[in-house]
XYZ file of C-alpha atoms in Angstrom:
614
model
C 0.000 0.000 0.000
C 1.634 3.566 -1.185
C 1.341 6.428 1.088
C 2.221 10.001 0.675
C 6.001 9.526 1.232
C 5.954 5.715 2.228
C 5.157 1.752 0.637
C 3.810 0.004 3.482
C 4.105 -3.771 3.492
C 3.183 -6.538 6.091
C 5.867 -8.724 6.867
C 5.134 -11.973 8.615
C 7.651 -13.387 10.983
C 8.958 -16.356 13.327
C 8.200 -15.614 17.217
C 6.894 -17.495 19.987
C 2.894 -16.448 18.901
C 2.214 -15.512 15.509
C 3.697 -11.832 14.376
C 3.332 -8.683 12.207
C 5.911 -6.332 11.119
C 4.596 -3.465 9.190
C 8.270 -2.085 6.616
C 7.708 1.491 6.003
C 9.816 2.082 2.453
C 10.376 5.732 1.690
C 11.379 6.897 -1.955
C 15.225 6.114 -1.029
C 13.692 3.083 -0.079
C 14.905 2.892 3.464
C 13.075 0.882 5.208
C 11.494 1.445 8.766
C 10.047 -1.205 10.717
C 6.716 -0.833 13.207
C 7.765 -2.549 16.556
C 3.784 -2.685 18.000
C 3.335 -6.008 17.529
C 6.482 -7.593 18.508
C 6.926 -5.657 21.878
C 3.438 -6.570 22.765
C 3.995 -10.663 22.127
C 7.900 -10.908 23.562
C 8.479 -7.637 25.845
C 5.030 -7.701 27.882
C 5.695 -7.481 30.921
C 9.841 -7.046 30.888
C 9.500 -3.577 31.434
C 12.972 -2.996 33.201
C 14.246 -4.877 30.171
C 12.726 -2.794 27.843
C 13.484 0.460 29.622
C 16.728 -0.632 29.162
C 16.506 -0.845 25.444
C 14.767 2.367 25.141
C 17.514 3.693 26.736
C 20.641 2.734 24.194
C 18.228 2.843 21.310
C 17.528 7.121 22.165
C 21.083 8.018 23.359
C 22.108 6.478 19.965
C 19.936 8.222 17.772
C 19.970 11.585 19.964
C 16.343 11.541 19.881
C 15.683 12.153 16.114
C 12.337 11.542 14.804
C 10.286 11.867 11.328
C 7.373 12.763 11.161
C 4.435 10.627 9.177
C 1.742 12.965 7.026
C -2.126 12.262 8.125
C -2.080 9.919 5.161
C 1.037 7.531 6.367
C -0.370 7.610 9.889
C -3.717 6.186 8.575
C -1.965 3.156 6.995
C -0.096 3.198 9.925
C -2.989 2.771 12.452
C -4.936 0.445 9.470
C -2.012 -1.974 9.476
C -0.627 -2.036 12.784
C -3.512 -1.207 14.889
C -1.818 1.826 16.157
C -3.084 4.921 18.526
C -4.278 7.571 15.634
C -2.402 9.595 18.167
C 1.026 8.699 17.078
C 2.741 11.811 16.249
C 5.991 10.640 15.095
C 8.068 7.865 14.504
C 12.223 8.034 15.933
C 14.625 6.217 13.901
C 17.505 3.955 14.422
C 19.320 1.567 12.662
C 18.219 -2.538 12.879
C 22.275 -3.452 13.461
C 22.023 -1.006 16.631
C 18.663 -2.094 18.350
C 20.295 -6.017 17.807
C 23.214 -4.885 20.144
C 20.956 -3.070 22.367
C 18.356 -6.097 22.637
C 21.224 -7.754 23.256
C 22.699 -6.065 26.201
C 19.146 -6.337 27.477
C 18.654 -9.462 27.909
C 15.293 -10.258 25.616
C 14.094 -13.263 24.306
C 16.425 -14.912 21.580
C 13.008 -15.034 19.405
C 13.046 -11.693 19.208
C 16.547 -11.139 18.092
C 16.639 -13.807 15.244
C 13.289 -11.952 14.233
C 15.488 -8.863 13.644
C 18.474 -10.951 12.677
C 16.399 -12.263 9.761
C 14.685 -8.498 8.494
C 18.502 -7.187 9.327
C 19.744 -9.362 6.432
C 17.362 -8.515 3.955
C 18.957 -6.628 1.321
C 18.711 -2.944 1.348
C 20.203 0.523 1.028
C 20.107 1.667 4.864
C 17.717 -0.747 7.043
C 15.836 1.353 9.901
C 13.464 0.679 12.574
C 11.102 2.636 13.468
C 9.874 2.853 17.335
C 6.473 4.929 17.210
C 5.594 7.286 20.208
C 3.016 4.237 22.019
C 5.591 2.431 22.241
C 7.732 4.868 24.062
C 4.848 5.456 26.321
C 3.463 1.910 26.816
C 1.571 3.344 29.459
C 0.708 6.748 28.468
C -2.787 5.732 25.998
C -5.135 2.900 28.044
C -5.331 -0.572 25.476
C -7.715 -3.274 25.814
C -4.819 -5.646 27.243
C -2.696 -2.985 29.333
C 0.979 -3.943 30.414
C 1.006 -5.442 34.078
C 2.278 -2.893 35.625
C 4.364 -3.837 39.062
C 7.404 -2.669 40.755
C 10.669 -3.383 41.052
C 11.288 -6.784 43.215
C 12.732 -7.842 45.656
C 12.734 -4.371 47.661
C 16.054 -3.056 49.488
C 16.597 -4.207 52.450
C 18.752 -1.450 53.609
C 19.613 1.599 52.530
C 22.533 1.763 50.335
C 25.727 3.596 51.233
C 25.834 6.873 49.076
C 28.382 9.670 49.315
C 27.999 13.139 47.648
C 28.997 12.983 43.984
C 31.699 15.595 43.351
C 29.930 17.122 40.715
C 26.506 17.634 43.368
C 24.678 20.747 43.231
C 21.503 21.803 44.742
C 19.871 22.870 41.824
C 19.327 19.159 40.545
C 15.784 19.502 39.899
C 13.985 19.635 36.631
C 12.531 22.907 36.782
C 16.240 24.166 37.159
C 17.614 25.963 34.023
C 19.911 22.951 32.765
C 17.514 20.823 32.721
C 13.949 22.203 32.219
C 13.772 21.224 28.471
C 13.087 17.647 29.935
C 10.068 18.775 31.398
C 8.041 19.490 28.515
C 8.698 15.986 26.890
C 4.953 14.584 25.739
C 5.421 11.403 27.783
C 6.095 13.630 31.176
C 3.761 16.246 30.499
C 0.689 13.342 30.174
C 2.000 11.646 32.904
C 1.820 15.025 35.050
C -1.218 16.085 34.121
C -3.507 12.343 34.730
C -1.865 12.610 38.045
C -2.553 16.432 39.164
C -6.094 15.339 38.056
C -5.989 12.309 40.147
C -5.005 13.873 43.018
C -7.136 17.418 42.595
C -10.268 16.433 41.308
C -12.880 16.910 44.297
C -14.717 13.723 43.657
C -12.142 11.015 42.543
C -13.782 7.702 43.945
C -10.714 5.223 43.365
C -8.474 7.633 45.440
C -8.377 7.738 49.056
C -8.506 10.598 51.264
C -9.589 14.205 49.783
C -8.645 16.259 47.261
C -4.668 17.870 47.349
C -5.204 21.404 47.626
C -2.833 23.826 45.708
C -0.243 24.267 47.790
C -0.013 20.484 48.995
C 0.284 19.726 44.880
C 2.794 22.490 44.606
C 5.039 20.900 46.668
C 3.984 17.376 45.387
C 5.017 18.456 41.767
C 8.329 19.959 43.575
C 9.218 17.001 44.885
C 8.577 14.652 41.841
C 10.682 17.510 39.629
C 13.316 17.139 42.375
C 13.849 13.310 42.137
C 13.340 12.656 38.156
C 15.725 15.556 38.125
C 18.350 13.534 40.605
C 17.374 10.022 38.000
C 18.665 12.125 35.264
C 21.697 14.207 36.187
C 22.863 11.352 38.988
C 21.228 8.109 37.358
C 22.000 8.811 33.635
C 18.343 8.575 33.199
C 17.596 9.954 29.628
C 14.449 9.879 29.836
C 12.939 10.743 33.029
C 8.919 9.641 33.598
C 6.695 8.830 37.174
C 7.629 5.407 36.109
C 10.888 5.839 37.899
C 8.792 5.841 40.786
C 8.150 2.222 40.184
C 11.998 1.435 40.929
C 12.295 0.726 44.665
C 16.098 0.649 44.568
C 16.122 4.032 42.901
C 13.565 5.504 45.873
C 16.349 4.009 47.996
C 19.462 5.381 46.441
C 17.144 9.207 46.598
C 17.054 8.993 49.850
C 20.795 7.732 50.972
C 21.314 10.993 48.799
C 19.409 13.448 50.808
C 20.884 11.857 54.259
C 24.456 12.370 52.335
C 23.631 16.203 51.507
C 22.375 16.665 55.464
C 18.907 17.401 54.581
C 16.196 16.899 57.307
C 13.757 13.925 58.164
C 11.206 16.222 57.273
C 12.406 16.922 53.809
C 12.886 13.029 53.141
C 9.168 12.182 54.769
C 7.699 15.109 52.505
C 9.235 12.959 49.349
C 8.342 9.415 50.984
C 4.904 10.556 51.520
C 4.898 12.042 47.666
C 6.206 8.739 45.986
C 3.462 7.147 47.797
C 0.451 8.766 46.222
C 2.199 8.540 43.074
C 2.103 4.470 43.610
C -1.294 4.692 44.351
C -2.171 6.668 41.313
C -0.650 3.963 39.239
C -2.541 1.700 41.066
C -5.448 3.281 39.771
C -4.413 3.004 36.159
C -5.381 -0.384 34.214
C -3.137 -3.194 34.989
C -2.123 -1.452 38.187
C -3.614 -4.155 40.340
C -0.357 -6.057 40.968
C 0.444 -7.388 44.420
C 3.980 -5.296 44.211
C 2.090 -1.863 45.117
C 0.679 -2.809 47.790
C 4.365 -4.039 49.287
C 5.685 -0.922 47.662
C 3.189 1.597 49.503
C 3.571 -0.701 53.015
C 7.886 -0.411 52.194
C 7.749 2.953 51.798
C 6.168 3.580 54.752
C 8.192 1.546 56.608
C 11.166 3.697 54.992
C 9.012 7.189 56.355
C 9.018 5.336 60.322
C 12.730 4.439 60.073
C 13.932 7.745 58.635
C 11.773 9.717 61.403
C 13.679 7.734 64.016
C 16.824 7.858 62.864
C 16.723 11.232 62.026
C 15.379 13.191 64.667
C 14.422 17.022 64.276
C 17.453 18.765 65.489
C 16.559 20.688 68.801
C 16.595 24.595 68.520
C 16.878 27.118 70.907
C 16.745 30.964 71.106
C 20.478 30.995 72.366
C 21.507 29.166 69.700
C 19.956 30.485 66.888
C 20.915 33.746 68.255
C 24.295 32.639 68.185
C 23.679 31.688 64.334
C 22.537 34.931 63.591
C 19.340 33.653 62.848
C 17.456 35.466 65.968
C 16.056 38.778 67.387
C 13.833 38.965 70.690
C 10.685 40.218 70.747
C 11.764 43.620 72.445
C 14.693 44.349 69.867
C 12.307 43.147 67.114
C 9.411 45.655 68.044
C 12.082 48.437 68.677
C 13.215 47.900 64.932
C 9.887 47.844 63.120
C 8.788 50.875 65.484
C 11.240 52.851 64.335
C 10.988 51.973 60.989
C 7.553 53.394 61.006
C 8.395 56.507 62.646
C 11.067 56.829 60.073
C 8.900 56.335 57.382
C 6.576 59.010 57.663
C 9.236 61.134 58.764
C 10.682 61.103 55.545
C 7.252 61.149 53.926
C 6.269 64.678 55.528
C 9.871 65.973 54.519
C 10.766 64.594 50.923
C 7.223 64.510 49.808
C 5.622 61.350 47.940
C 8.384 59.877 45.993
C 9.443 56.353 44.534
C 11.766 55.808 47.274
C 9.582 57.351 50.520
C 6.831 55.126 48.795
C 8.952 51.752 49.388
C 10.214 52.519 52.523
C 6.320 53.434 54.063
C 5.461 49.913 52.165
C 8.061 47.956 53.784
C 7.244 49.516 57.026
C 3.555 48.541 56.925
C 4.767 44.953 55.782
C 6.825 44.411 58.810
C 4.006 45.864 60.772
C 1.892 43.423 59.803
C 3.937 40.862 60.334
C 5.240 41.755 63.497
C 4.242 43.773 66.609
C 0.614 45.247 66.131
C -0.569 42.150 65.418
C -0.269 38.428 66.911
C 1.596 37.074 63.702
C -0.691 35.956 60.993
C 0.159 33.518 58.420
C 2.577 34.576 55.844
C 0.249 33.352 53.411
C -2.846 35.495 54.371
C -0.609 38.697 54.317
C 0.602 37.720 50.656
C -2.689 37.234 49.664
C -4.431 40.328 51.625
C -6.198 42.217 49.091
C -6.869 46.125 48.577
C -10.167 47.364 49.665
C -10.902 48.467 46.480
C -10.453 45.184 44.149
C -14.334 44.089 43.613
C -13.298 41.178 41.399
C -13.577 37.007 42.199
C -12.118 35.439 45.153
C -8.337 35.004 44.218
C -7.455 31.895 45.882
C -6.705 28.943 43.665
C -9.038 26.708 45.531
C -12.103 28.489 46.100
C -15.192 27.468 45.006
C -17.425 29.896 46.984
C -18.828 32.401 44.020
C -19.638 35.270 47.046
C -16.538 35.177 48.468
C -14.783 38.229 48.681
C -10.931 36.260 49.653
C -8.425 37.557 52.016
C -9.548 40.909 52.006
C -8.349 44.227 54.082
C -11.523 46.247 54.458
C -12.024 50.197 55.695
C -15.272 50.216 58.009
C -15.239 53.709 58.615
C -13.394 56.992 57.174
C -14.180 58.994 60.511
C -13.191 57.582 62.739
C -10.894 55.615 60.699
C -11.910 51.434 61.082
C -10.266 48.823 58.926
C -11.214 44.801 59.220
C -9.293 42.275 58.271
C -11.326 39.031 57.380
C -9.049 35.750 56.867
C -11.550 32.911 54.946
C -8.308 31.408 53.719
C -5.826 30.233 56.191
C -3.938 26.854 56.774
C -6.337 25.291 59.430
C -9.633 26.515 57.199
C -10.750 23.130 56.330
C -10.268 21.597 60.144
C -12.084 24.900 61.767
C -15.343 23.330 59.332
C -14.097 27.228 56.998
C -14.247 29.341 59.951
C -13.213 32.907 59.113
C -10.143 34.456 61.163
C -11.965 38.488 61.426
C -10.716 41.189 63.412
C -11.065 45.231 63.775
C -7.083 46.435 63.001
C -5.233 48.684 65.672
C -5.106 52.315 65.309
C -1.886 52.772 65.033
C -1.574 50.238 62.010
C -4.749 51.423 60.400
C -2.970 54.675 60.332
C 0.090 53.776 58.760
C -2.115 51.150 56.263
C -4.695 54.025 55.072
C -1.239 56.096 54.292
C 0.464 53.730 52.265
C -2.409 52.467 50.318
C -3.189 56.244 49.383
C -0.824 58.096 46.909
C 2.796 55.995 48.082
C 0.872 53.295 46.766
C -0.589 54.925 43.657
C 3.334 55.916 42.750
C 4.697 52.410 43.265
C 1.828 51.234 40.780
C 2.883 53.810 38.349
C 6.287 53.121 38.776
C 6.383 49.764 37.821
C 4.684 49.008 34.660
C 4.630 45.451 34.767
C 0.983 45.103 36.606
C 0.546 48.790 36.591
C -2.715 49.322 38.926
C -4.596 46.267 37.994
C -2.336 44.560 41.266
C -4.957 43.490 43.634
C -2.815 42.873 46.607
C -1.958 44.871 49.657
C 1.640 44.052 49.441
C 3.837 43.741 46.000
C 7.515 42.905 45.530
C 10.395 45.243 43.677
C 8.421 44.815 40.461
C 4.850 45.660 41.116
C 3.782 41.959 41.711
C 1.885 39.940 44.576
C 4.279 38.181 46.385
C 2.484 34.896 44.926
C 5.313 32.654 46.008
C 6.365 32.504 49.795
C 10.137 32.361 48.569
C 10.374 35.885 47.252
C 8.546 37.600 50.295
C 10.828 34.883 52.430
C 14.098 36.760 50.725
C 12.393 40.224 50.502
C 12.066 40.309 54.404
C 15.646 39.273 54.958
C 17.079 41.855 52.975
C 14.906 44.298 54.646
C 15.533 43.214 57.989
C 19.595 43.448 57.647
C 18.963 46.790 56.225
C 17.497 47.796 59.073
C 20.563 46.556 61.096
C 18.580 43.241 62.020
C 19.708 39.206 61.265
C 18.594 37.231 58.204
C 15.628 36.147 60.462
C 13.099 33.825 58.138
C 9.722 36.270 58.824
C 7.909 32.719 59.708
C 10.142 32.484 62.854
C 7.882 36.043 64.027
C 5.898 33.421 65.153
C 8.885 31.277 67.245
C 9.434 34.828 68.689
C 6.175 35.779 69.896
C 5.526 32.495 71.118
C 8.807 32.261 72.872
C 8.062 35.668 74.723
C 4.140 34.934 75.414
C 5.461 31.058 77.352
C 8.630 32.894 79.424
C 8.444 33.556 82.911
C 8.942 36.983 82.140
C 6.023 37.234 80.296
C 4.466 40.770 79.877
C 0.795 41.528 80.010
C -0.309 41.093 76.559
C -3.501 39.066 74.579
C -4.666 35.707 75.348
C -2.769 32.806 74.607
C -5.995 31.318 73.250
C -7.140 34.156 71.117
C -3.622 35.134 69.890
C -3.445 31.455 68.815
C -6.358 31.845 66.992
C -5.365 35.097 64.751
C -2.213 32.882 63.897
C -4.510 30.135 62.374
C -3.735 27.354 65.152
C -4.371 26.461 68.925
C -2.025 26.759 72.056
C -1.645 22.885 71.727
C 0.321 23.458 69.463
C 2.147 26.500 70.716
C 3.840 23.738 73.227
C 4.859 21.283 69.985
C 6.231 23.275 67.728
C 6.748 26.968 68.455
C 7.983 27.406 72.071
C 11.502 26.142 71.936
C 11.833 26.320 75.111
C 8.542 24.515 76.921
C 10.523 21.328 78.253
C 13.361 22.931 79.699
C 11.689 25.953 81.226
C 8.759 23.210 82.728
C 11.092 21.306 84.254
C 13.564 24.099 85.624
C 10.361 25.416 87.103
C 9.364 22.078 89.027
C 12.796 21.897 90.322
C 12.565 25.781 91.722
C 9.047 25.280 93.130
C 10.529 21.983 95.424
C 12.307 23.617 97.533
C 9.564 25.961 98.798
C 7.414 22.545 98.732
C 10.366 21.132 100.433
C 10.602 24.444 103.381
C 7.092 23.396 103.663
C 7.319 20.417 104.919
C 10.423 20.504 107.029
C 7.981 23.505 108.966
C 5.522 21.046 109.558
C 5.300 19.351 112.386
C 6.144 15.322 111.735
C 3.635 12.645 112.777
C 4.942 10.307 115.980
C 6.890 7.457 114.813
C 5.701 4.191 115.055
C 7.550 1.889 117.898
C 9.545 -0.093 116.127
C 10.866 -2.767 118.618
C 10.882 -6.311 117.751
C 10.185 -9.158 120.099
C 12.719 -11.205 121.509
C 11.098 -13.804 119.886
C 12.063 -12.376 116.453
C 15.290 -10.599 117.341
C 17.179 -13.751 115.407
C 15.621 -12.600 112.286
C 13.727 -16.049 111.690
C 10.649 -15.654 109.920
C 7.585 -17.630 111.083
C 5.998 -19.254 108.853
C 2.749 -22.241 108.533
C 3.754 -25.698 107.554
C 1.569 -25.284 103.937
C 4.138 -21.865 103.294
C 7.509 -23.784 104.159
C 7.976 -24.572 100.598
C 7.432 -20.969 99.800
C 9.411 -19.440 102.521
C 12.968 -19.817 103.607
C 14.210 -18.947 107.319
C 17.519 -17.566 108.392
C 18.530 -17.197 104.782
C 20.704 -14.445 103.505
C 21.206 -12.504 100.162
C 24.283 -14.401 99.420
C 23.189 -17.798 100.579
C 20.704 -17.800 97.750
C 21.859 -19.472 94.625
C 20.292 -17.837 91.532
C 19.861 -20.090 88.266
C 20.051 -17.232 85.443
C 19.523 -19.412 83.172
């Protein structure tokens, strides 16, 4: 049958079961060969073997491909019974995929099958491997490949030691590297399993829907370890089947133990890979026993790593010794008089680009610290002006009268401003109760000056988002601080400008919590209410933000003994008890009934009595 550019022609051939080869003949007559039909009979199911192959076969042919007209591809899919999805077809030469069939072990069938078309007399022989088959998995068939890990799973970690040419930056999304991530096979892959794991109502998944930020840093962590498979692993190709490879999981981890990172780090990865197993259990032939071994390996893996690798203790002294802490007083004292300063400089140099940032910077920190118990970084960066009337901006809203994280004025005259908080971590737990609250004064001052004309001239200044910025807060270029990482690096440099440390603005939170728990405690809000305008409860004030709640409990039991123990030695004792034995007894015998001589022993000491420790 002719095509637009090729002769296609069925070749029969001798395998275990009964095979088709379609030759594709261009006008040079080079031939290509169609590899469906033989990978589904001899390869099903030897899918390390095969990954193998794919591997020499691409880093051979450096990835070239031809692509078929509409017409070729509909022979194509007529003859072969191919996906009318194909979109290409990569080349490489029938002597080459022998060797690399070879080197992978395959049935002997299938290399006297290509022995026998390799001999065949012709110009330049080629074999063509269409796109299906470099995604077996990517298009659902009527009999899918058994999926399954890889067996038997590590036993132990395996030693690893930091490869001389390591850098952070390993990931896919870095620069070198983020090519990879728009191959077809990843992309498909990525987006069946954001969909599995966002979708409100996906039945064959268990537990609820990711939310953005939880598949934020799922796809961070997948991007992370295909980019470690590639760069580390020689993996040319880098798909979520890697995450089938057990040994590979256990290599990634002996990795991040090498490079010092913490059990937390590891466990967010460990818990990743496993809903990544379980969305290829969800996929047809995903049903093999392997997964469910996998998912109960992996979190054995999470238990052993959060054991081994406890959370390293912190404490204000040290971390002030890092340069990584302020107290409360200093820390108030600094964004005081950086407020003061502000409008200072305001009054005298008039509204300018520069007085602008400065009042903006001021009201950030003021927000963040010191008027208010310190809210979520997240609802400040996505605290809205009181003039933006448009949709709730939060990715995962579905409320269509919801106004978002929204900074409201109440009143002109007096001057009132709200701040209502529908979106905070602990939303969904607190059955989406709102965090709402009336602002302070002082900060409603400084707020109603900056978002007047300092504000109007940043928005004019930088013509990126020019006024259409919804947000209360923007960075150096006139844009919401979407991601936590820039307003994370913005603080620090405005903190050691100020003659502070390069304090992460999340550990506000350490600080106030730290100062609220001390003994020296000054009169200040609730414990419970301030706990609830930072989005959690005092519980867990005690487990993770007051470094110092074990050592100052128990340095405070020790101090109160001793007035328990003046106490007591002021009391006056009881009358002791006359103590003086019989004559009778004075020998030390013990009396005992004829039925408890075989239970008792008189006149017996310590060292008379012959233990058997066995």
């Amino acid at each position: 049958m002719s095509g637009s550019e090729y002769t296609f022609k069925v070749v029969q051939v001798s395998l275990p079961e009964p095979s088709k080869l379609v030759v594709m003949c261009d006008k040079r007559k080079r031939q290509c060969v169609c590899l469906r039909q033989v990978y589904k009979s001899c390869l099903d199911g030897l899918l390390p073997s095969y990954q193998a192959f794919y591997r020499v076969c691409s880093r051979l042919t450096k990835h070239q491909s031809t692509l078929l007209s509409g017409q070729d591809k509909q022979l194509l899919v007529a003859l072969a019974g191919m996906d009318v999805s194909v979109p290409h077809v990569a080349v490489v030469s029938l002597a080459v995929c022998c060797r690399a069939l070879k080197l992978c072990k395959v049935p002997a069938a299938v290399l006297h099958a290509f022995d026998d078309i390799r001999l065949q007399p012709a110009s330049q022989v080629v074999l063509g491997l269409p796109e299906h088959i470099l995604a077996p998995h990517a298009q659902p068939s009527p009999n899918p490949v058994q999926l399954q890990m890889t067996t038997p799973f590590p036993v132990t970690l395996p030693e690893c030691a930091l490869p001389a040419d390591f850098n952070k930056q390993h990931g896919l999304l870095a620069k070198p590297y983020k090519h990879l991530v728009h191959r077809a096979v990843l992309e498909q892959h990525m987006g069946e399993f954001k969909s599995f794991s966002t979708n409100p109502f996906q039945l064959n998944r268990k537990g609820i829907a990711h939310g953005s930020r939880t598949w934020q840093n799922s796809e961070k962590q997948v991007y992370l370890f295909l980019g470690y498979c590639h760069h580390y692993q020689q993996v040319s190709q880098p798909t979520l089947q890697l995450f089938l490879s057990s040994p590979l999981i256990a290599q990634y981890v002996s990795f991040h133990i090498a490079a010092g990172h913490s059990q937390l780090y590891i466990r967010n990865f460990l818990s990743c890979a496993r809903c990544v197993l379980r969305w290829w259990q969800s996929k047809p032939g995903g049903n093999h026993p392997s997964f469910v071994e996998g998912l109960e390996w992996l979190q054995t893996l999470g238990l052993q790593v959060a054991d081994q690798l406890p959370r390293p203790s912190k404490d204000p002294k040290g971390l002030a010794d890092a340069g990584k802490w302020m107290s409360a007083p200093r820390l108030v004292h600094l964004i005081h008089g950086a407020e003061l300063q502000s409008q200072d400089q305001m009054q005298q140099q008039g509204v300018t680009v520069e007085t602008s940032r400065d009042m903006h910077d001021a009201a950030l920190a003021a927000m963040t610290f010191s008027h208010l118990p310190p809210v979520r970084l997240s609802c400040i960066r996505s605290l809205v002006v009181p003039a933006y009337t448009g949709p709730c901006l939060h990715p995962d809203c579905k409320e269509p009268s919801c106004e978002g994280n929204r900074l409201s004025i109440t009143s002109e005259s007096p001057l009132l401003m709200h701040i209502q908080l529908p979106h905070h971590k602990n939303a969904r737990k607190w059955g989406k109760a709102v965090i709402e609250f009336d602002v302070p004064s002082d900060l409603a001052q400084l707020l109603h000056t900056y978002l007047g004309a300092p504000r109007k001239a940043l928005l004019e200044h930088h013509l990126l988002i020019g006024d259409t910025c919804p947000y209360v807060f923007m960075d150096m270029h006139g844009r919401g601080f979407v991601a936590a990482a820039v307003l994370t690096l913005y603080w620090q440099k405005w903190l050691v400008s100020r003659g502070g440390v390069p304090m992460n603005p999340s550990m506000c939170r350490q600080v106030f919590v730290d100062e609220r728990q001390s003994n020296s405690a000054t009169a200040g809000p609730s414990n419970q209410g301030a706990a609830m305008v930072m989005g959690h409860s005092v519980k867990q004030w005690d487990k993770w933000y007051d470094m110092q709640y074990h050592p100052r409990l128990a340095q405070n039991a020790v101090d109160g003994m001793q007035s328990w123990r003046a106490a007591m030695l002021q009391s006056h004792p009881p009358a002791a008890p006359d103590l003086t034995l019989s004559s009778a007894l004075h020998c030390g015998h013990v009396l005992v009934s004829d039925s408890e001589e075989s239970r008792y022993q008189s006149c017996c000491s310590d060292s008379d009595i012959d233990i058997d420790l066995d």
